[in-house]
Amino acid sequence: MKIIETKRLYLKELVLEDAEELSKVLSDPESMQYYPEPFSKDKVKKWIKWNIENYKRYNHGLWAVILKDGDKFIGDCGITMQIIENETVPEIGFHIIKNYWNKGYATEAAIACKDYAFRVLKYPKIFSYTTVKNIPSQKVAEKMGMQEYKIFEKNGEKQIAQVVFNTGFNKS
Ligand SMILES: CC(C)(COP(=O)(O)OP(=O)(O)OC[C@H]1O[C@@H](n2cnc3c(N)ncnc32)[C@H](O)[C@@H]1OP(=O)(O)O)[C@@H](O)C(=O)NCCC(=O)NCCS
């Protein structure tokens, strides 16, 4: 079932059968350079199971990102609950297979997720966070209209949280 559709993409719920395609990003050392380590096969499956739980619990999670042209699985993007210092907040995350980087796909998916968070889920604000070293991720957040919220430490690494507020323009 399509959850969100954009010009070039659609987002749908992840299923366990996506593990092999998703591992092309989550188990790739270059893509995961800002994480403690690339995910094992088992961790990719656990990631999908965590998102299936998220769909039930929150009505959202990270979804599969599918390129309409060729119906290709290119990564994940969506909304999960994350802890930013002492606050639990909705956060937009994204992981795109590197053959598809720098074509605006993460931005296109993330903007659609932001609109969904405001219009459908009625969140008043939404966040993104990443290590300060992850410039592409911060660029995507900026292109969603996010501004710096705070710099904080997690697992001994400096992180940047960015935020955008629902100004009402997105309400339908
Ligand atoms: C972050 C990520 C999802 C971006 O996906 P994408 O589809 O390439 O994103 P977009 O094409 O929409 O935008 C990427 C932006 O980063 C910029 N960028 C890419 N590499 C860069 C670099 N080394 N230095 C500076 N900017 C860079 C691009 O120029 C573009 O910005 P612009 O449109 O202002 O020029 C992708 O790099 C990825 O999957 N990384 C690994 C997983 C990850 O770190 N996810 C974030 C976890 S918090």
JSON list of C-alpha atoms and ligand atoms in Angstrom, two decimals:
[
{"chain": "A", "resi": 1, "resn": "MET", "atom": "CA", "xyz": [0.00, 0.00, 0.00]},
{"chain": "A", "resi": 2, "resn": "LYS", "atom": "CA", "xyz": [1.33, 3.43, -0.96]},
{"chain": "A", "resi": 3, "resn": "ILE", "atom": "CA", "xyz": [1.56, 5.70, 2.09]},
{"chain": "A", "resi": 4, "resn": "ILE", "atom": "CA", "xyz": [2.98, 8.75, 0.31]},
{"chain": "A", "resi": 5, "resn": "GLU", "atom": "CA", "xyz": [3.48, 9.57, -3.35]},
{"chain": "A", "resi": 6, "resn": "THR", "atom": "CA", "xyz": [5.69, 12.27, -4.89]},
{"chain": "A", "resi": 7, "resn": "LYS", "atom": "CA", "xyz": [6.57, 13.12, -8.47]},
{"chain": "A", "resi": 8, "resn": "ARG", "atom": "CA", "xyz": [9.32, 10.50, -8.80]},
{"chain": "A", "resi": 9, "resn": "LEU", "atom": "CA", "xyz": [8.82, 8.28, -5.74]},
{"chain": "A", "resi": 10, "resn": "TYR", "atom": "CA", "xyz": [6.40, 6.46, -3.55]},
{"chain": "A", "resi": 11, "resn": "LEU", "atom": "CA", "xyz": [6.77, 5.31, 0.05]},
{"chain": "A", "resi": 12, "resn": "LYS", "atom": "CA", "xyz": [5.30, 2.08, 1.36]},
{"chain": "A", "resi": 13, "resn": "GLU", "atom": "CA", "xyz": [5.65, -0.05, 4.48]},
{"chain": "A", "resi": 14, "resn": "LEU", "atom": "CA", "xyz": [8.86, -2.07, 4.80]},
{"chain": "A", "resi": 15, "resn": "VAL", "atom": "CA", "xyz": [8.52, -5.85, 4.83]},
{"chain": "A", "resi": 16, "resn": "LEU", "atom": "CA", "xyz": [11.10, -8.46, 5.85]},
{"chain": "A", "resi": 17, "resn": "GLU", "atom": "CA", "xyz": [11.64, -9.33, 2.18]},
{"chain": "A", "resi": 18, "resn": "ASP", "atom": "CA", "xyz": [13.20, -5.86, 1.74]},
{"chain": "A", "resi": 19, "resn": "ALA", "atom": "CA", "xyz": [16.19, -6.87, 3.91]},
{"chain": "A", "resi": 20, "resn": "GLU", "atom": "CA", "xyz": [18.52, -7.64, 1.02]},
{"chain": "A", "resi": 21, "resn": "GLU", "atom": "CA", "xyz": [17.84, -4.35, -0.82]},
{"chain": "A", "resi": 22, "resn": "LEU", "atom": "CA", "xyz": [17.94, -2.32, 2.41]},
{"chain": "A", "resi": 23, "resn": "SER", "atom": "CA", "xyz": [21.30, -3.87, 3.32]},
{"chain": "A", "resi": 24, "resn": "LYS", "atom": "CA", "xyz": [22.72, -2.17, 0.18]},
{"chain": "A", "resi": 25, "resn": "VAL", "atom": "CA", "xyz": [22.65, 1.01, 2.23]},
{"chain": "A", "resi": 26, "resn": "LEU", "atom": "CA", "xyz": [22.55, -0.09, 5.90]},
{"chain": "A", "resi": 27, "resn": "SER", "atom": "CA", "xyz": [25.37, -2.64, 5.54]},
{"chain": "A", "resi": 28, "resn": "ASP", "atom": "CA", "xyz": [27.54, -0.52, 3.25]},
{"chain": "A", "resi": 29, "resn": "PRO", "atom": "CA", "xyz": [30.65, 0.85, 5.04]},
{"chain": "A", "resi": 30, "resn": "GLU", "atom": "CA", "xyz": [30.78, 4.13, 3.07]},
{"chain": "A", "resi": 31, "resn": "SER", "atom": "CA", "xyz": [27.07, 4.87, 3.52]},
{"chain": "A", "resi": 32, "resn": "MET", "atom": "CA", "xyz": [27.30, 4.05, 7.22]},
{"chain": "A", "resi": 33, "resn": "GLN", "atom": "CA", "xyz": [30.50, 6.02, 7.90]},
{"chain": "A", "resi": 34, "resn": "TYR", "atom": "CA", "xyz": [28.70, 8.24, 10.43]},
{"chain": "A", "resi": 35, "resn": "TYR", "atom": "CA", "xyz": [27.28, 5.27, 12.36]},
{"chain": "A", "resi": 36, "resn": "PRO", "atom": "CA", "xyz": [29.31, 3.19, 14.84]},
{"chain": "A", "resi": 37, "resn": "GLU", "atom": "CA", "xyz": [29.47, 0.41, 12.21]},
{"chain": "A", "resi": 38, "resn": "PRO", "atom": "CA", "xyz": [27.61, -0.96, 9.16]},
{"chain": "A", "resi": 39, "resn": "PHE", "atom": "CA", "xyz": [24.65, -3.15, 10.08]},
{"chain": "A", "resi": 40, "resn": "SER", "atom": "CA", "xyz": [24.92, -6.94, 10.03]},
{"chain": "A", "resi": 41, "resn": "LYS", "atom": "CA", "xyz": [22.23, -8.91, 8.15]},
{"chain": "A", "resi": 42, "resn": "ASP", "atom": "CA", "xyz": [20.58, -9.63, 11.48]},
{"chain": "A", "resi": 43, "resn": "LYS", "atom": "CA", "xyz": [20.53, -5.94, 12.42]},
{"chain": "A", "resi": 44, "resn": "VAL", "atom": "CA", "xyz": [18.90, -5.01, 9.08]},
{"chain": "A", "resi": 45, "resn": "LYS", "atom": "CA", "xyz": [16.12, -7.53, 9.83]},
{"chain": "A", "resi": 46, "resn": "LYS", "atom": "CA", "xyz": [15.74, -6.12, 13.36]},
{"chain": "A", "resi": 47, "resn": "TRP", "atom": "CA", "xyz": [15.56, -2.60, 11.85]},
{"chain": "A", "resi": 48, "resn": "ILE", "atom": "CA", "xyz": [12.67, -3.70, 9.61]},
{"chain": "A", "resi": 49, "resn": "LYS", "atom": "CA", "xyz": [10.92, -5.43, 12.55]},
{"chain": "A", "resi": 50, "resn": "TRP", "atom": "CA", "xyz": [11.35, -2.26, 14.67]},
{"chain": "A", "resi": 51, "resn": "ASN", "atom": "CA", "xyz": [9.64, -0.28, 11.89]},
{"chain": "A", "resi": 52, "resn": "ILE", "atom": "CA", "xyz": [6.79, -2.79, 11.57]},
{"chain": "A", "resi": 53, "resn": "GLU", "atom": "CA", "xyz": [6.26, -2.26, 15.33]},
{"chain": "A", "resi": 54, "resn": "ASN", "atom": "CA", "xyz": [6.41, 1.52, 14.78]},
{"chain": "A", "resi": 55, "resn": "TYR", "atom": "CA", "xyz": [3.66, 1.36, 12.13]},
{"chain": "A", "resi": 56, "resn": "LYS", "atom": "CA", "xyz": [1.38, -0.38, 14.66]},
{"chain": "A", "resi": 57, "resn": "ARG", "atom": "CA", "xyz": [2.29, 1.77, 17.64]},
{"chain": "A", "resi": 58, "resn": "TYR", "atom": "CA", "xyz": [2.53, 5.24, 16.08]},
{"chain": "A", "resi": 59, "resn": "ASN", "atom": "CA", "xyz": [0.98, 4.91, 12.61]},
{"chain": "A", "resi": 60, "resn": "HIS", "atom": "CA", "xyz": [4.36, 5.84, 11.18]},
{"chain": "A", "resi": 61, "resn": "GLY", "atom": "CA", "xyz": [7.93, 4.62, 10.88]},
{"chain": "A", "resi": 62, "resn": "LEU", "atom": "CA", "xyz": [10.63, 4.48, 8.26]},
{"chain": "A", "resi": 63, "resn": "TRP", "atom": "CA", "xyz": [9.07, 3.43, 4.97]},
{"chain": "A", "resi": 64, "resn": "ALA", "atom": "CA", "xyz": [10.55, 1.87, 1.82]},
{"chain": "A", "resi": 65, "resn": "VAL", "atom": "CA", "xyz": [11.41, 4.49, -0.81]},
{"chain": "A", "resi": 66, "resn": "ILE", "atom": "CA", "xyz": [10.55, 3.24, -4.29]},
{"chain": "A", "resi": 67, "resn": "LEU", "atom": "CA", "xyz": [11.60, 4.96, -7.50]},
{"chain": "A", "resi": 68, "resn": "LYS", "atom": "CA", "xyz": [8.56, 4.95, -9.78]},
{"chain": "A", "resi": 69, "resn": "ASP", "atom": "CA", "xyz": [10.82, 4.59, -12.83]},
{"chain": "A", "resi": 70, "resn": "GLY", "atom": "CA", "xyz": [11.46, 0.84, -12.85]},
{"chain": "A", "resi": 71, "resn": "ASP", "atom": "CA", "xyz": [9.77, 0.28, -9.47]},
{"chain": "A", "resi": 72, "resn": "LYS", "atom": "CA", "xyz": [13.24, 0.22, -7.81]},
{"chain": "A", "resi": 73, "resn": "PHE", "atom": "CA", "xyz": [13.80, 0.04, -4.05]},
{"chain": "A", "resi": 74, "resn": "ILE", "atom": "CA", "xyz": [16.28, 2.86, -3.30]},
{"chain": "A", "resi": 75, "resn": "GLY", "atom": "CA", "xyz": [16.25, 3.17, 0.50]},
{"chain": "A", "resi": 76, "resn": "ASP", "atom": "CA", "xyz": [14.14, 4.19, 3.46]},
{"chain": "A", "resi": 77, "resn": "CYS", "atom": "CA", "xyz": [12.71, 7.47, 4.70]},
{"chain": "A", "resi": 78, "resn": "GLY", "atom": "CA", "xyz": [10.11, 8.26, 7.30]},
{"chain": "A", "resi": 79, "resn": "ILE", "atom": "CA", "xyz": [9.23, 9.32, 10.80]},
{"chain": "A", "resi": 80, "resn": "THR", "atom": "CA", "xyz": [10.29, 7.61, 14.04]},
{"chain": "A", "resi": 81, "resn": "MET", "atom": "CA", "xyz": [10.27, 8.67, 17.67]},
{"chain": "A", "resi": 82, "resn": "GLN", "atom": "CA", "xyz": [13.79, 9.59, 18.80]},
{"chain": "A", "resi": 83, "resn": "ILE", "atom": "CA", "xyz": [15.32, 10.89, 21.99]},
{"chain": "A", "resi": 84, "resn": "ILE", "atom": "CA", "xyz": [17.06, 14.25, 21.61]},
{"chain": "A", "resi": 85, "resn": "GLU", "atom": "CA", "xyz": [18.77, 14.76, 24.96]},
{"chain": "A", "resi": 86, "resn": "ASN", "atom": "CA", "xyz": [15.80, 14.43, 27.33]},
{"chain": "A", "resi": 87, "resn": "GLU", "atom": "CA", "xyz": [12.93, 14.93, 24.83]},
{"chain": "A", "resi": 88, "resn": "THR", "atom": "CA", "xyz": [11.21, 12.20, 22.80]},
{"chain": "A", "resi": 89, "resn": "VAL", "atom": "CA", "xyz": [10.29, 13.75, 19.47]},
{"chain": "A", "resi": 90, "resn": "PRO", "atom": "CA", "xyz": [9.16, 12.75, 15.96]},
{"chain": "A", "resi": 91, "resn": "GLU", "atom": "CA", "xyz": [12.17, 12.65, 13.68]},
{"chain": "A", "resi": 92, "resn": "ILE", "atom": "CA", "xyz": [12.58, 12.35, 9.91]},
{"chain": "A", "resi": 93, "resn": "GLY", "atom": "CA", "xyz": [15.31, 9.92, 8.88]},
{"chain": "A", "resi": 94, "resn": "PHE", "atom": "CA", "xyz": [16.58, 8.73, 5.49]},
{"chain": "A", "resi": 95, "resn": "HIS", "atom": "CA", "xyz": [19.02, 6.21, 4.03]},
{"chain": "A", "resi": 96, "resn": "ILE", "atom": "CA", "xyz": [19.45, 6.07, 0.25]},
{"chain": "A", "resi": 97, "resn": "ILE", "atom": "CA", "xyz": [21.50, 3.46, -1.68]},
{"chain": "A", "resi": 98, "resn": "LYS", "atom": "CA", "xyz": [24.61, 5.31, -2.87]},
{"chain": "A", "resi": 99, "resn": "ASN", "atom": "CA", "xyz": [24.05, 4.72, -6.63]},
{"chain": "A", "resi": 100, "resn": "TYR", "atom": "CA", "xyz": [21.09, 7.08, -6.19]},
{"chain": "A", "resi": 101, "resn": "TRP", "atom": "CA", "xyz": [22.74, 9.86, -4.15]},
{"chain": "A", "resi": 102, "resn": "ASN", "atom": "CA", "xyz": [22.70, 13.54, -5.12]},
{"chain": "A", "resi": 103, "resn": "LYS", "atom": "CA", "xyz": [19.62, 13.34, -7.30]},
{"chain": "A", "resi": 104, "resn": "GLY", "atom": "CA", "xyz": [17.36, 14.98, -4.74]},
{"chain": "A", "resi": 105, "resn": "TYR", "atom": "CA", "xyz": [15.59, 11.74, -3.80]},
{"chain": "A", "resi": 106, "resn": "ALA", "atom": "CA", "xyz": [16.15, 12.02, -0.02]},
{"chain": "A", "resi": 107, "resn": "THR", "atom": "CA", "xyz": [14.94, 15.63, -0.12]},
{"chain": "A", "resi": 108, "resn": "GLU", "atom": "CA", "xyz": [11.86, 14.74, -2.18]},
{"chain": "A", "resi": 109, "resn": "ALA", "atom": "CA", "xyz": [10.94, 11.88, 0.19]},
{"chain": "A", "resi": 110, "resn": "ALA", "atom": "CA", "xyz": [11.74, 13.89, 3.33]},
{"chain": "A", "resi": 111, "resn": "ILE", "atom": "CA", "xyz": [9.65, 16.93, 2.30]},
{"chain": "A", "resi": 112, "resn": "ALA", "atom": "CA", "xyz": [6.71, 14.58, 1.63]},
{"chain": "A", "resi": 113, "resn": "CYS", "atom": "CA", "xyz": [7.23, 13.02, 5.10]},
{"chain": "A", "resi": 114, "resn": "LYS", "atom": "CA", "xyz": [7.28, 16.48, 6.69]},
{"chain": "A", "resi": 115, "resn": "ASP", "atom": "CA", "xyz": [3.98, 17.37, 4.98]},
{"chain": "A", "resi": 116, "resn": "TYR", "atom": "CA", "xyz": [2.53, 14.03, 6.14]},
{"chain": "A", "resi": 117, "resn": "ALA", "atom": "CA", "xyz": [3.73, 14.67, 9.71]},
{"chain": "A", "resi": 118, "resn": "PHE", "atom": "CA", "xyz": [1.93, 18.02, 9.77]},
{"chain": "A", "resi": 119, "resn": "ARG", "atom": "CA", "xyz": [-1.17, 17.29, 7.68]},
{"chain": "A", "resi": 120, "resn": "VAL", "atom": "CA", "xyz": [-2.01, 13.70, 8.61]},
{"chain": "A", "resi": 121, "resn": "LEU", "atom": "CA", "xyz": [-0.26, 13.06, 11.92]},
{"chain": "A", "resi": 122, "resn": "LYS", "atom": "CA", "xyz": [-0.82, 16.63, 13.19]},
{"chain": "A", "resi": 123, "resn": "TYR", "atom": "CA", "xyz": [2.61, 17.03, 14.77]},
{"chain": "A", "resi": 124, "resn": "PRO", "atom": "CA", "xyz": [3.26, 20.73, 15.50]},
{"chain": "A", "resi": 125, "resn": "LYS", "atom": "CA", "xyz": [7.00, 20.36, 14.79]},
{"chain": "A", "resi": 126, "resn": "ILE", "atom": "CA", "xyz": [9.35, 17.78, 13.42]},
{"chain": "A", "resi": 127, "resn": "PHE", "atom": "CA", "xyz": [13.07, 17.17, 13.89]},
{"chain": "A", "resi": 128, "resn": "SER", "atom": "CA", "xyz": [16.06, 15.60, 12.20]},
{"chain": "A", "resi": 129, "resn": "TYR", "atom": "CA", "xyz": [19.29, 14.77, 13.90]},
{"chain": "A", "resi": 130, "resn": "THR", "atom": "CA", "xyz": [22.65, 13.45, 12.87]},
{"chain": "A", "resi": 131, "resn": "THR", "atom": "CA", "xyz": [26.32, 13.70, 13.77]},
{"chain": "A", "resi": 132, "resn": "VAL", "atom": "CA", "xyz": [27.74, 17.16, 12.99]},
{"chain": "A", "resi": 133, "resn": "LYS", "atom": "CA", "xyz": [30.08, 15.46, 10.49]},
{"chain": "A", "resi": 134, "resn": "ASN", "atom": "CA", "xyz": [27.19, 14.27, 8.30]},
{"chain": "A", "resi": 135, "resn": "ILE", "atom": "CA", "xyz": [26.86, 17.25, 5.95]},
{"chain": "A", "resi": 136, "resn": "PRO", "atom": "CA", "xyz": [24.60, 15.60, 3.30]},
{"chain": "A", "resi": 137, "resn": "SER", "atom": "CA", "xyz": [22.06, 14.74, 6.02]},
{"chain": "A", "resi": 138, "resn": "GLN", "atom": "CA", "xyz": [22.09, 18.33, 7.35]},
{"chain": "A", "resi": 139, "resn": "LYS", "atom": "CA", "xyz": [21.65, 19.64, 3.79]},
{"chain": "A", "resi": 140, "resn": "VAL", "atom": "CA", "xyz": [18.54, 17.50, 3.36]},
{"chain": "A", "resi": 141, "resn": "ALA", "atom": "CA", "xyz": [17.19, 18.87, 6.66]},
{"chain": "A", "resi": 142, "resn": "GLU", "atom": "CA", "xyz": [17.86, 22.45, 5.48]},
{"chain": "A", "resi": 143, "resn": "LYS", "atom": "CA", "xyz": [16.09, 21.75, 2.20]},
{"chain": "A", "resi": 144, "resn": "MET", "atom": "CA", "xyz": [13.08, 20.63, 4.29]},
{"chain": "A", "resi": 145, "resn": "GLY", "atom": "CA", "xyz": [13.10, 24.12, 5.82]},
{"chain": "A", "resi": 146, "resn": "MET", "atom": "CA", "xyz": [14.73, 23.04, 9.08]},
{"chain": "A", "resi": 147, "resn": "GLN", "atom": "CA", "xyz": [16.90, 25.24, 11.27]},
{"chain": "A", "resi": 148, "resn": "GLU", "atom": "CA", "xyz": [19.38, 24.32, 13.96]},
{"chain": "A", "resi": 149, "resn": "TYR", "atom": "CA", "xyz": [17.67, 23.37, 17.22]},
{"chain": "A", "resi": 150, "resn": "LYS", "atom": "CA", "xyz": [20.62, 22.29, 19.34]},
{"chain": "A", "resi": 151, "resn": "ILE", "atom": "CA", "xyz": [24.00, 20.63, 19.40]},
{"chain": "A", "resi": 152, "resn": "PHE", "atom": "CA", "xyz": [24.26, 17.77, 21.88]},
{"chain": "A", "resi": 153, "resn": "GLU", "atom": "CA", "xyz": [26.36, 14.72, 22.68]},
{"chain": "A", "resi": 154, "resn": "LYS", "atom": "CA", "xyz": [25.28, 11.14, 22.10]},
{"chain": "A", "resi": 155, "resn": "ASN", "atom": "CA", "xyz": [27.55, 8.10, 22.39]},
{"chain": "A", "resi": 156, "resn": "GLY", "atom": "CA", "xyz": [30.54, 10.45, 22.78]},
{"chain": "A", "resi": 157, "resn": "GLU", "atom": "CA", "xyz": [29.78, 12.15, 19.41]},
{"chain": "A", "resi": 158, "resn": "LYS", "atom": "CA", "xyz": [28.60, 15.70, 18.77]},
{"chain": "A", "resi": 159, "resn": "GLN", "atom": "CA", "xyz": [25.14, 15.66, 17.21]},
{"chain": "A", "resi": 160, "resn": "ILE", "atom": "CA", "xyz": [23.10, 18.39, 15.58]},
{"chain": "A", "resi": 161, "resn": "ALA", "atom": "CA", "xyz": [19.32, 18.48, 15.89]},
{"chain": "A", "resi": 162, "resn": "GLN", "atom": "CA", "xyz": [17.35, 20.52, 13.36]},
{"chain": "A", "resi": 163, "resn": "VAL", "atom": "CA", "xyz": [13.68, 21.44, 13.51]},
{"chain": "A", "resi": 164, "resn": "VAL", "atom": "CA", "xyz": [10.84, 22.84, 11.42]},
{"chain": "A", "resi": 165, "resn": "PHE", "atom": "CA", "xyz": [7.51, 24.06, 12.79]},
{"chain": "A", "resi": 166, "resn": "ASN", "atom": "CA", "xyz": [4.09, 23.62, 11.26]},
{"chain": "A", "resi": 167, "resn": "THR", "atom": "CA", "xyz": [3.24, 27.16, 10.28]},
{"chain": "A", "resi": 168, "resn": "GLY", "atom": "CA", "xyz": [-0.23, 26.19, 9.10]},
{"chain": "A", "resi": 169, "resn": "PHE", "atom": "CA", "xyz": [0.60, 26.60, 5.43]},
{"chain": "A", "resi": 170, "resn": "ASN", "atom": "CA", "xyz": [0.71, 22.83, 5.09]},
{"chain": "A", "resi": 171, "resn": "LYS", "atom": "CA", "xyz": [-2.71, 22.23, 6.56]},
{"chain": "A", "resi": 172, "resn": "SER", "atom": "CA", "xyz": [-5.31, 21.09, 4.07]},
{"chain": "B", "resi": 1, "resn": "LIG", "atom": "C1", "xyz": [21.96, 11.63, 3.57]},
{"chain": "B", "resi": 1, "resn": "LIG", "atom": "C2", "xyz": [21.43, 10.96, 2.33]},
{"chain": "B", "resi": 1, "resn": "LIG", "atom": "C3", "xyz": [20.14, 10.22, 2.64]},
{"chain": "B", "resi": 1, "resn": "LIG", "atom": "C4", "xyz": [21.15, 12.03, 1.26]},
{"chain": "B", "resi": 1, "resn": "LIG", "atom": "O1", "xyz": [20.51, 11.39, 0.16]},
{"chain": "B", "resi": 1, "resn": "LIG", "atom": "P1", "xyz": [20.45, 12.06, -1.29]},
{"chain": "B", "resi": 1, "resn": "LIG", "atom": "O2", "xyz": [19.32, 11.43, -2.03]},
{"chain": "B", "resi": 1, "resn": "LIG", "atom": "O3", "xyz": [21.79, 12.04, -1.91]},
{"chain": "B", "resi": 1, "resn": "LIG", "atom": "O4", "xyz": [20.07, 13.56, -0.88]},
{"chain": "B", "resi": 1, "resn": "LIG", "atom": "P2", "xyz": [19.73, 14.80, -1.83]},
{"chain": "B", "resi": 1, "resn": "LIG", "atom": "O5", "xyz": [20.20, 14.50, -3.23]},
{"chain": "B", "resi": 1, "resn": "LIG", "atom": "O6", "xyz": [18.30, 15.12, -1.65]},
{"chain": "B", "resi": 1, "resn": "LIG", "atom": "O7", "xyz": [20.60, 15.97, -1.18]},
{"chain": "B", "resi": 1, "resn": "LIG", "atom": "C5", "xyz": [21.95, 15.75, -0.82]},
{"chain": "B", "resi": 1, "resn": "LIG", "atom": "C6", "xyz": [22.63, 17.07, -0.52]},
{"chain": "B", "resi": 1, "resn": "LIG", "atom": "O8", "xyz": [23.90, 16.83, 0.09]},
{"chain": "B", "resi": 1, "resn": "LIG", "atom": "C7", "xyz": [24.91, 17.48, -0.67]},
{"chain": "B", "resi": 1, "resn": "LIG", "atom": "N1", "xyz": [26.15, 16.71, -0.52]},
{"chain": "B", "resi": 1, "resn": "LIG", "atom": "C8", "xyz": [26.37, 15.43, -0.84]},
{"chain": "B", "resi": 1, "resn": "LIG", "atom": "N2", "xyz": [27.63, 15.08, -0.52]},
{"chain": "B", "resi": 1, "resn": "LIG", "atom": "C9", "xyz": [28.21, 16.17, 0.03]},
{"chain": "B", "resi": 1, "resn": "LIG", "atom": "C10", "xyz": [29.48, 16.44, 0.59]},
{"chain": "B", "resi": 1, "resn": "LIG", "atom": "N3", "xyz": [30.43, 15.50, 0.64]},
{"chain": "B", "resi": 1, "resn": "LIG", "atom": "N4", "xyz": [29.71, 17.67, 1.11]},
{"chain": "B", "resi": 1, "resn": "LIG", "atom": "C11", "xyz": [28.77, 18.63, 1.07]},
{"chain": "B", "resi": 1, "resn": "LIG", "atom": "N5", "xyz": [27.52, 18.43, 0.56]},
{"chain": "B", "resi": 1, "resn": "LIG", "atom": "C12", "xyz": [27.26, 17.20, 0.05]},
{"chain": "B", "resi": 1, "resn": "LIG", "atom": "C13", "xyz": [24.37, 17.51, -2.07]},
{"chain": "B", "resi": 1, "resn": "LIG", "atom": "O9", "xyz": [25.02, 18.47, -2.85]},
{"chain": "B", "resi": 1, "resn": "LIG", "atom": "C14", "xyz": [22.91, 17.87, -1.78]},
{"chain": "B", "resi": 1, "resn": "LIG", "atom": "O10", "xyz": [22.74, 19.22, -1.39]},
{"chain": "B", "resi": 1, "resn": "LIG", "atom": "P3", "xyz": [22.32, 20.39, -2.42]},
{"chain": "B", "resi": 1, "resn": "LIG", "atom": "O11", "xyz": [21.03, 19.96, -3.07]},
{"chain": "B", "resi": 1, "resn": "LIG", "atom": "O12", "xyz": [22.18, 21.58, -1.54]},
{"chain": "B", "resi": 1, "resn": "LIG", "atom": "O13", "xyz": [23.43, 20.47, -3.41]},
{"chain": "B", "resi": 1, "resn": "LIG", "atom": "C15", "xyz": [22.48, 9.96, 1.74]},
{"chain": "B", "resi": 1, "resn": "LIG", "atom": "O14", "xyz": [23.70, 10.63, 1.62]},
{"chain": "B", "resi": 1, "resn": "LIG", "atom": "C16", "xyz": [22.64, 8.72, 2.59]},
{"chain": "B", "resi": 1, "resn": "LIG", "atom": "O15", "xyz": [21.86, 7.79, 2.48]},
{"chain": "B", "resi": 1, "resn": "LIG", "atom": "N6", "xyz": [23.65, 8.71, 3.45]},
{"chain": "B", "resi": 1, "resn": "LIG", "atom": "C17", "xyz": [23.92, 7.54, 4.28]},
{"chain": "B", "resi": 1, "resn": "LIG", "atom": "C18", "xyz": [22.88, 7.35, 5.38]},
{"chain": "B", "resi": 1, "resn": "LIG", "atom": "C19", "xyz": [22.81, 8.56, 6.29]},
{"chain": "B", "resi": 1, "resn": "LIG", "atom": "O16", "xyz": [23.82, 9.08, 6.75]},
{"chain": "B", "resi": 1, "resn": "LIG", "atom": "N7", "xyz": [21.57, 8.97, 6.54]},
{"chain": "B", "resi": 1, "resn": "LIG", "atom": "C20", "xyz": [21.30, 10.05, 7.47]},
{"chain": "B", "resi": 1, "resn": "LIG", "atom": "C21", "xyz": [21.29, 9.46, 8.82]},
{"chain": "B", "resi": 1, "resn": "LIG", "atom": "S1", "xyz": [21.02, 10.64, 10.05]}
]
